[in-house]
Amino acid sequence: MILEALGAALLGFALAWAAAHRLAHRLPARSLVLSTGAAGGVIGAIVAHMALGAGHAPGALAGAVAVAAALLSLLLRPTRSRVRRRSATA
């Protein structure tokens, strides 16, 4: 379980690093993004491990990546050029 949690944290961190590298203009501070990815990976692995049971490490790691990606997507901000404000009468 310890190696599974460590692997999940590393996968979440790698996913967050890739997102921070590729989408830096749409994400908040890099430290927040990296810690969210790692924490999401560990939480996803724990939930998947409880749901699947012991002996399903690939499934737990897939759950870790899914939860980390979902949490990172919540940090995304819209681009400035596509945001249009409408008046109340429009």
mmCIF file of N, CA and C in Angstrom:
data_model
loop_
_atom_site.group_PDB
_atom_site.id
_atom_site.type_symbol
_atom_site.label_atom_id
_atom_site.label_comp_id
_atom_site.label_asym_id
_atom_site.label_seq_id
_atom_site.Cartn_x
_atom_site.Cartn_y
_atom_site.Cartn_z
ATOM 1 N N MET A 1 0.823 -1.194 0.000
ATOM 2 C CA MET A 1 0.000 0.000 0.000
ATOM 3 C C MET A 1 0.863 1.252 0.000
ATOM 4 N N ILE A 2 1.994 1.213 0.662
ATOM 5 C CA ILE A 2 2.873 2.385 0.724
ATOM 6 C C ILE A 2 3.429 2.684 -0.664
ATOM 7 N N LEU A 3 3.878 1.664 -1.366
ATOM 8 C CA LEU A 3 4.404 1.886 -2.719
ATOM 9 C C LEU A 3 3.304 2.344 -3.675
ATOM 10 N N GLU A 4 2.115 1.848 -3.465
ATOM 11 C CA GLU A 4 0.982 2.268 -4.286
ATOM 12 C C GLU A 4 0.668 3.748 -4.054
ATOM 13 N N ALA A 5 0.696 4.199 -2.804
ATOM 14 C CA ALA A 5 0.445 5.606 -2.482
ATOM 15 C C ALA A 5 1.568 6.487 -3.013
ATOM 16 N N LEU A 6 2.792 6.022 -2.915
ATOM 17 C CA LEU A 6 3.925 6.788 -3.440
ATOM 18 C C LEU A 6 3.843 6.901 -4.958
ATOM 19 N N GLY A 7 3.503 5.808 -5.615
ATOM 20 C CA GLY A 7 3.339 5.844 -7.071
ATOM 21 C C GLY A 7 2.200 6.754 -7.490
ATOM 22 N N ALA A 8 1.120 6.743 -6.726
ATOM 23 C CA ALA A 8 -0.015 7.621 -7.037
ATOM 24 C C ALA A 8 0.360 9.081 -6.861
ATOM 25 N N ALA A 9 1.125 9.382 -5.813
ATOM 26 C CA ALA A 9 1.573 10.761 -5.598
ATOM 27 C C ALA A 9 2.492 11.208 -6.730
ATOM 28 N N LEU A 10 3.365 10.322 -7.168
ATOM 29 C CA LEU A 10 4.263 10.667 -8.275
ATOM 30 C C LEU A 10 3.501 10.845 -9.586
ATOM 31 N N LEU A 11 2.506 10.014 -9.825
ATOM 32 C CA LEU A 11 1.685 10.180 -11.037
ATOM 33 C C LEU A 11 0.897 11.488 -11.006
ATOM 34 N N GLY A 12 0.322 11.797 -9.865
ATOM 35 C CA GLY A 12 -0.401 13.060 -9.732
ATOM 36 C C GLY A 12 0.513 14.257 -9.886
ATOM 37 N N PHE A 13 1.720 14.158 -9.318
ATOM 38 C CA PHE A 13 2.696 15.239 -9.448
ATOM 39 C C PHE A 13 3.132 15.406 -10.897
ATOM 40 N N ALA A 14 3.352 14.300 -11.595
ATOM 41 C CA ALA A 14 3.749 14.376 -13.007
ATOM 42 C C ALA A 14 2.633 14.972 -13.867
ATOM 43 N N LEU A 15 1.404 14.591 -13.591
ATOM 44 C CA LEU A 15 0.275 15.160 -14.322
ATOM 45 C C LEU A 15 0.151 16.659 -14.050
ATOM 46 N N ALA A 16 0.340 17.061 -12.801
ATOM 47 C CA ALA A 16 0.274 18.476 -12.448
ATOM 48 C C ALA A 16 1.418 19.252 -13.070
ATOM 49 N N TRP A 17 2.606 18.660 -13.109
ATOM 50 C CA TRP A 17 3.746 19.344 -13.725
ATOM 51 C C TRP A 17 3.491 19.555 -15.217
ATOM 52 N N ALA A 18 2.947 18.542 -15.877
ATOM 53 C CA ALA A 18 2.646 18.673 -17.303
ATOM 54 C C ALA A 18 1.578 19.743 -17.538
ATOM 55 N N ALA A 19 0.560 19.772 -16.681
ATOM 56 C CA ALA A 19 -0.480 20.787 -16.824
ATOM 57 C C ALA A 19 0.076 22.180 -16.552
ATOM 58 N N ALA A 20 0.926 22.305 -15.538
ATOM 59 C CA ALA A 20 1.505 23.611 -15.218
ATOM 60 C C ALA A 20 2.443 24.076 -16.324
ATOM 61 N N HIS A 21 3.109 23.153 -16.952
ATOM 62 C CA HIS A 21 4.018 23.507 -18.047
ATOM 63 C C HIS A 21 3.242 23.911 -19.289
ATOM 64 N N ARG A 22 2.178 23.194 -19.584
ATOM 65 C CA ARG A 22 1.432 23.433 -20.820
ATOM 66 C C ARG A 22 0.394 24.555 -20.684
ATOM 67 N N LEU A 23 -0.226 24.669 -19.525
ATOM 68 C CA LEU A 23 -1.324 25.627 -19.330
ATOM 69 C C LEU A 23 -0.994 26.657 -18.252
ATOM 70 N N ALA A 24 0.226 27.157 -18.228
ATOM 71 C CA ALA A 24 0.654 28.072 -17.171
ATOM 72 C C ALA A 24 -0.167 29.354 -17.147
ATOM 73 N N HIS A 25 -0.621 29.811 -18.284
ATOM 74 C CA HIS A 25 -1.384 31.057 -18.347
ATOM 75 C C HIS A 25 -2.811 30.910 -17.819
ATOM 76 N N ARG A 26 -3.278 29.693 -17.654
ATOM 77 C CA ARG A 26 -4.656 29.469 -17.199
ATOM 78 C C ARG A 26 -4.743 28.875 -15.801
ATOM 79 N N LEU A 27 -3.604 28.681 -15.141
ATOM 80 C CA LEU A 27 -3.592 28.066 -13.823
ATOM 81 C C LEU A 27 -3.059 29.044 -12.780
ATOM 82 N N PRO A 28 -3.422 28.844 -11.498
ATOM 83 C CA PRO A 28 -2.867 29.693 -10.441
ATOM 84 C C PRO A 28 -1.399 29.349 -10.172
ATOM 85 N N ALA A 29 -0.906 29.670 -9.028
ATOM 86 C CA ALA A 29 0.504 29.473 -8.669
ATOM 87 C C ALA A 29 0.936 28.018 -8.855
ATOM 88 N N ARG A 30 2.154 27.845 -9.316
ATOM 89 C CA ARG A 30 2.686 26.509 -9.611
ATOM 90 C C ARG A 30 2.692 25.619 -8.372
ATOM 91 N N SER A 31 3.005 26.174 -7.207
ATOM 92 C CA SER A 31 3.042 25.358 -5.992
ATOM 93 C C SER A 31 1.663 24.790 -5.658
ATOM 94 N N LEU A 32 0.618 25.577 -5.879
ATOM 95 C CA LEU A 32 -0.738 25.091 -5.645
ATOM 96 C C LEU A 32 -1.101 23.979 -6.624
ATOM 97 N N VAL A 33 -0.714 24.144 -7.866
ATOM 98 C CA VAL A 33 -1.029 23.141 -8.886
ATOM 99 C C VAL A 33 -0.309 21.830 -8.581
ATOM 100 N N LEU A 34 0.970 21.904 -8.243
ATOM 101 C CA LEU A 34 1.737 20.686 -7.971
ATOM 102 C C LEU A 34 1.239 19.964 -6.726
ATOM 103 N N SER A 35 0.919 20.715 -5.687
ATOM 104 C CA SER A 35 0.420 20.052 -4.478
ATOM 105 C C SER A 35 -0.983 19.482 -4.684
ATOM 106 N N THR A 36 -1.804 20.152 -5.481
ATOM 107 C CA THR A 36 -3.138 19.617 -5.782
ATOM 108 C C THR A 36 -3.037 18.318 -6.569
ATOM 109 N N GLY A 37 -2.128 18.258 -7.529
ATOM 110 C CA GLY A 37 -1.955 17.032 -8.306
ATOM 111 C C GLY A 37 -1.500 15.864 -7.450
ATOM 112 N N ALA A 38 -0.534 16.103 -6.581
ATOM 113 C CA ALA A 38 -0.035 15.024 -5.720
ATOM 114 C C ALA A 38 -1.099 14.577 -4.722
ATOM 115 N N ALA A 39 -1.793 15.528 -4.118
ATOM 116 C CA ALA A 39 -2.838 15.171 -3.148
ATOM 117 C C ALA A 39 -4.003 14.456 -3.841
ATOM 118 N N GLY A 40 -4.367 14.908 -5.022
ATOM 119 C CA GLY A 40 -5.430 14.240 -5.769
ATOM 120 C C GLY A 40 -5.053 12.821 -6.143
ATOM 121 N N GLY A 41 -3.795 12.607 -6.477
ATOM 122 C CA GLY A 41 -3.342 11.262 -6.786
ATOM 123 C C GLY A 41 -3.447 10.328 -5.601
ATOM 124 N N VAL A 42 -3.037 10.800 -4.437
ATOM 125 C CA VAL A 42 -3.105 9.958 -3.233
ATOM 126 C C VAL A 42 -4.550 9.688 -2.844
ATOM 127 N N ILE A 43 -5.385 10.707 -2.884
ATOM 128 C CA ILE A 43 -6.798 10.523 -2.533
ATOM 129 C C ILE A 43 -7.482 9.568 -3.518
ATOM 130 N N GLY A 44 -7.180 9.724 -4.801
ATOM 131 C CA GLY A 44 -7.756 8.830 -5.798
ATOM 132 C C GLY A 44 -7.311 7.393 -5.611
ATOM 133 N N ALA A 45 -6.053 7.205 -5.248
ATOM 134 C CA ALA A 45 -5.557 5.846 -5.014
ATOM 135 C C ALA A 45 -6.217 5.218 -3.786
ATOM 136 N N ILE A 46 -6.423 6.008 -2.765
ATOM 137 C CA ILE A 46 -7.069 5.479 -1.552
ATOM 138 C C ILE A 46 -8.508 5.075 -1.844
ATOM 139 N N VAL A 47 -9.223 5.929 -2.549
ATOM 140 C CA VAL A 47 -10.621 5.622 -2.875
ATOM 141 C C VAL A 47 -10.699 4.396 -3.782
ATOM 142 N N ALA A 48 -9.845 4.340 -4.793
ATOM 143 C CA ALA A 48 -9.861 3.189 -5.698
ATOM 144 C C ALA A 48 -9.431 1.910 -4.982
ATOM 145 N N HIS A 49 -8.482 2.012 -4.058
ATOM 146 C CA HIS A 49 -8.036 0.840 -3.304
ATOM 147 C C HIS A 49 -9.166 0.323 -2.411
ATOM 148 N N MET A 50 -9.910 1.242 -1.810
ATOM 149 C CA MET A 50 -11.038 0.803 -0.973
ATOM 150 C C MET A 50 -12.156 0.204 -1.823
ATOM 151 N N ALA A 51 -12.350 0.726 -3.014
ATOM 152 C CA ALA A 51 -13.425 0.215 -3.864
ATOM 153 C C ALA A 51 -13.064 -1.125 -4.505
ATOM 154 N N LEU A 52 -11.813 -1.255 -4.936
ATOM 155 C CA LEU A 52 -11.407 -2.466 -5.653
ATOM 156 C C LEU A 52 -10.849 -3.549 -4.749
ATOM 157 N N GLY A 53 -10.277 -3.164 -3.639
ATOM 158 C CA GLY A 53 -9.662 -4.130 -2.745
ATOM 159 C C GLY A 53 -8.179 -4.275 -3.034
ATOM 160 N N ALA A 54 -7.527 -5.081 -2.231
ATOM 161 C CA ALA A 54 -6.087 -5.284 -2.372
ATOM 162 C C ALA A 54 -5.793 -6.112 -3.624
ATOM 163 N N GLY A 55 -4.639 -5.897 -4.201
ATOM 164 C CA GLY A 55 -4.220 -6.674 -5.361
ATOM 165 C C GLY A 55 -4.601 -6.068 -6.694
ATOM 166 N N HIS A 56 -5.147 -4.872 -6.688
ATOM 167 C CA HIS A 56 -5.537 -4.211 -7.935
ATOM 168 C C HIS A 56 -4.785 -2.898 -8.073
ATOM 169 N N ALA A 57 -3.473 -2.981 -8.095
ATOM 170 C CA ALA A 57 -2.641 -1.778 -8.162
ATOM 171 C C ALA A 57 -2.862 -0.974 -9.446
ATOM 172 N N PRO A 58 -2.959 -1.610 -10.626
ATOM 173 C CA PRO A 58 -3.209 -0.792 -11.828
ATOM 174 C C PRO A 58 -4.534 -0.030 -11.773
ATOM 175 N N GLY A 59 -5.550 -0.632 -11.207
ATOM 176 C CA GLY A 59 -6.832 0.051 -11.067
ATOM 177 C C GLY A 59 -6.756 1.214 -10.087
ATOM 178 N N ALA A 60 -5.993 1.028 -9.024
ATOM 179 C CA ALA A 60 -5.829 2.103 -8.052
ATOM 180 C C ALA A 60 -5.054 3.258 -8.658
ATOM 181 N N LEU A 61 -4.057 2.958 -9.456
ATOM 182 C CA LEU A 61 -3.287 4.024 -10.100
ATOM 183 C C LEU A 61 -4.114 4.740 -11.169
ATOM 184 N N ALA A 62 -4.984 4.014 -11.835
ATOM 185 C CA ALA A 62 -5.886 4.664 -12.796
ATOM 186 C C ALA A 62 -6.860 5.588 -12.064
ATOM 187 N N GLY A 63 -7.341 5.169 -10.923
ATOM 188 C CA GLY A 63 -8.193 6.029 -10.108
ATOM 189 C C GLY A 63 -7.448 7.254 -9.619
ATOM 190 N N ALA A 64 -6.173 7.086 -9.308
ATOM 191 C CA ALA A 64 -5.353 8.209 -8.867
ATOM 192 C C ALA A 64 -5.216 9.252 -9.968
ATOM 193 N N VAL A 65 -4.967 8.799 -11.174
ATOM 194 C CA VAL A 65 -4.828 9.730 -12.299
ATOM 195 C C VAL A 65 -6.154 10.421 -12.592
ATOM 196 N N ALA A 66 -7.245 9.682 -12.491
ATOM 197 C CA ALA A 66 -8.561 10.272 -12.772
ATOM 198 C C ALA A 66 -8.919 11.361 -11.764
ATOM 199 N N VAL A 67 -8.695 11.103 -10.497
ATOM 200 C CA VAL A 67 -9.026 12.101 -9.478
ATOM 201 C C VAL A 67 -8.084 13.291 -9.563
ATOM 202 N N ALA A 68 -6.808 13.053 -9.813
ATOM 203 C CA ALA A 68 -5.856 14.160 -9.954
ATOM 204 C C ALA A 68 -6.230 15.040 -11.142
ATOM 205 N N ALA A 69 -6.611 14.438 -12.250
ATOM 206 C CA ALA A 69 -7.020 15.220 -13.423
ATOM 207 C C ALA A 69 -8.296 16.010 -13.144
ATOM 208 N N ALA A 70 -9.222 15.410 -12.417
ATOM 209 C CA ALA A 70 -10.467 16.116 -12.089
ATOM 210 C C ALA A 70 -10.201 17.309 -11.177
ATOM 211 N N LEU A 71 -9.336 17.135 -10.194
ATOM 212 C CA LEU A 71 -9.022 18.254 -9.308
ATOM 213 C C LEU A 71 -8.247 19.349 -10.028
ATOM 214 N N LEU A 72 -7.353 18.966 -10.917
ATOM 215 C CA LEU A 72 -6.601 19.970 -11.667
ATOM 216 C C LEU A 72 -7.508 20.735 -12.625
ATOM 217 N N SER A 73 -8.509 20.074 -13.152
ATOM 218 C CA SER A 73 -9.419 20.771 -14.061
ATOM 219 C C SER A 73 -10.237 21.832 -13.328
ATOM 220 N N LEU A 74 -10.428 21.661 -12.025
ATOM 221 C CA LEU A 74 -11.147 22.662 -11.254
ATOM 222 C C LEU A 74 -10.333 23.935 -11.045
ATOM 223 N N LEU A 75 -9.030 23.853 -11.223
ATOM 224 C CA LEU A 75 -8.171 25.028 -11.057
ATOM 225 C C LEU A 75 -8.079 25.889 -12.313
ATOM 226 N N LEU A 76 -8.525 25.378 -13.443
ATOM 227 C CA LEU A 76 -8.398 26.118 -14.702
ATOM 228 C C LEU A 76 -9.272 27.364 -14.695
ATOM 229 N N ARG A 77 -8.706 28.443 -15.226
ATOM 230 C CA ARG A 77 -9.446 29.690 -15.402
ATOM 231 C C ARG A 77 -9.725 29.878 -16.881
ATOM 232 N N PRO A 78 -10.788 30.592 -17.221
ATOM 233 C CA PRO A 78 -11.053 30.847 -18.647
ATOM 234 C C PRO A 78 -9.998 31.796 -19.222
ATOM 235 N N THR A 79 -9.801 31.701 -20.527
ATOM 236 C CA THR A 79 -8.859 32.610 -21.175
ATOM 237 C C THR A 79 -9.470 33.994 -21.236
ATOM 238 N N ARG A 80 -8.634 35.002 -21.246
ATOM 239 C CA ARG A 80 -9.109 36.376 -21.206
ATOM 240 C C ARG A 80 -9.771 36.790 -22.515
ATOM 241 N N SER A 81 -9.312 36.267 -23.625
ATOM 242 C CA SER A 81 -9.833 36.711 -24.912
ATOM 243 C C SER A 81 -11.226 36.151 -25.206
ATOM 244 N N ARG A 82 -11.586 35.047 -24.589
ATOM 245 C CA ARG A 82 -12.876 34.428 -24.884
ATOM 246 C C ARG A 82 -13.981 34.839 -23.928
ATOM 247 N N VAL A 83 -13.632 35.555 -22.873
ATOM 248 C CA VAL A 83 -14.634 35.961 -21.900
ATOM 249 C C VAL A 83 -15.348 37.206 -22.416
ATOM 250 N N ARG A 84 -16.643 37.100 -22.559
ATOM 251 C CA ARG A 84 -17.455 38.242 -22.978
ATOM 252 C C ARG A 84 -18.454 38.538 -21.874
ATOM 253 N N ARG A 85 -18.581 39.779 -21.616
ATOM 254 C CA ARG A 85 -19.544 40.192 -20.593
ATOM 255 C C ARG A 85 -20.778 40.752 -21.285
ATOM 256 N N ARG A 86 -21.904 40.280 -20.854
ATOM 257 C CA ARG A 86 -23.166 40.767 -21.418
ATOM 258 C C ARG A 86 -23.826 41.692 -20.424
ATOM 259 N N SER A 87 -24.518 42.630 -20.948
ATOM 260 C CA SER A 87 -25.261 43.524 -20.065
ATOM 261 C C SER A 87 -26.538 42.823 -19.604
ATOM 262 N N ALA A 88 -27.179 43.378 -18.625
ATOM 263 C CA ALA A 88 -28.386 42.767 -18.089
ATOM 264 C C ALA A 88 -29.546 42.853 -19.062
ATOM 265 N N THR A 89 -29.497 43.791 -19.996
ATOM 266 C CA THR A 89 -30.595 43.949 -20.939
ATOM 267 C C THR A 89 -30.430 43.114 -22.200
ATOM 268 N N ALA A 90 -29.306 42.499 -22.404
ATOM 269 C CA ALA A 90 -29.062 41.756 -23.647
ATOM 270 C C ALA A 90 -29.710 40.407 -23.649
#
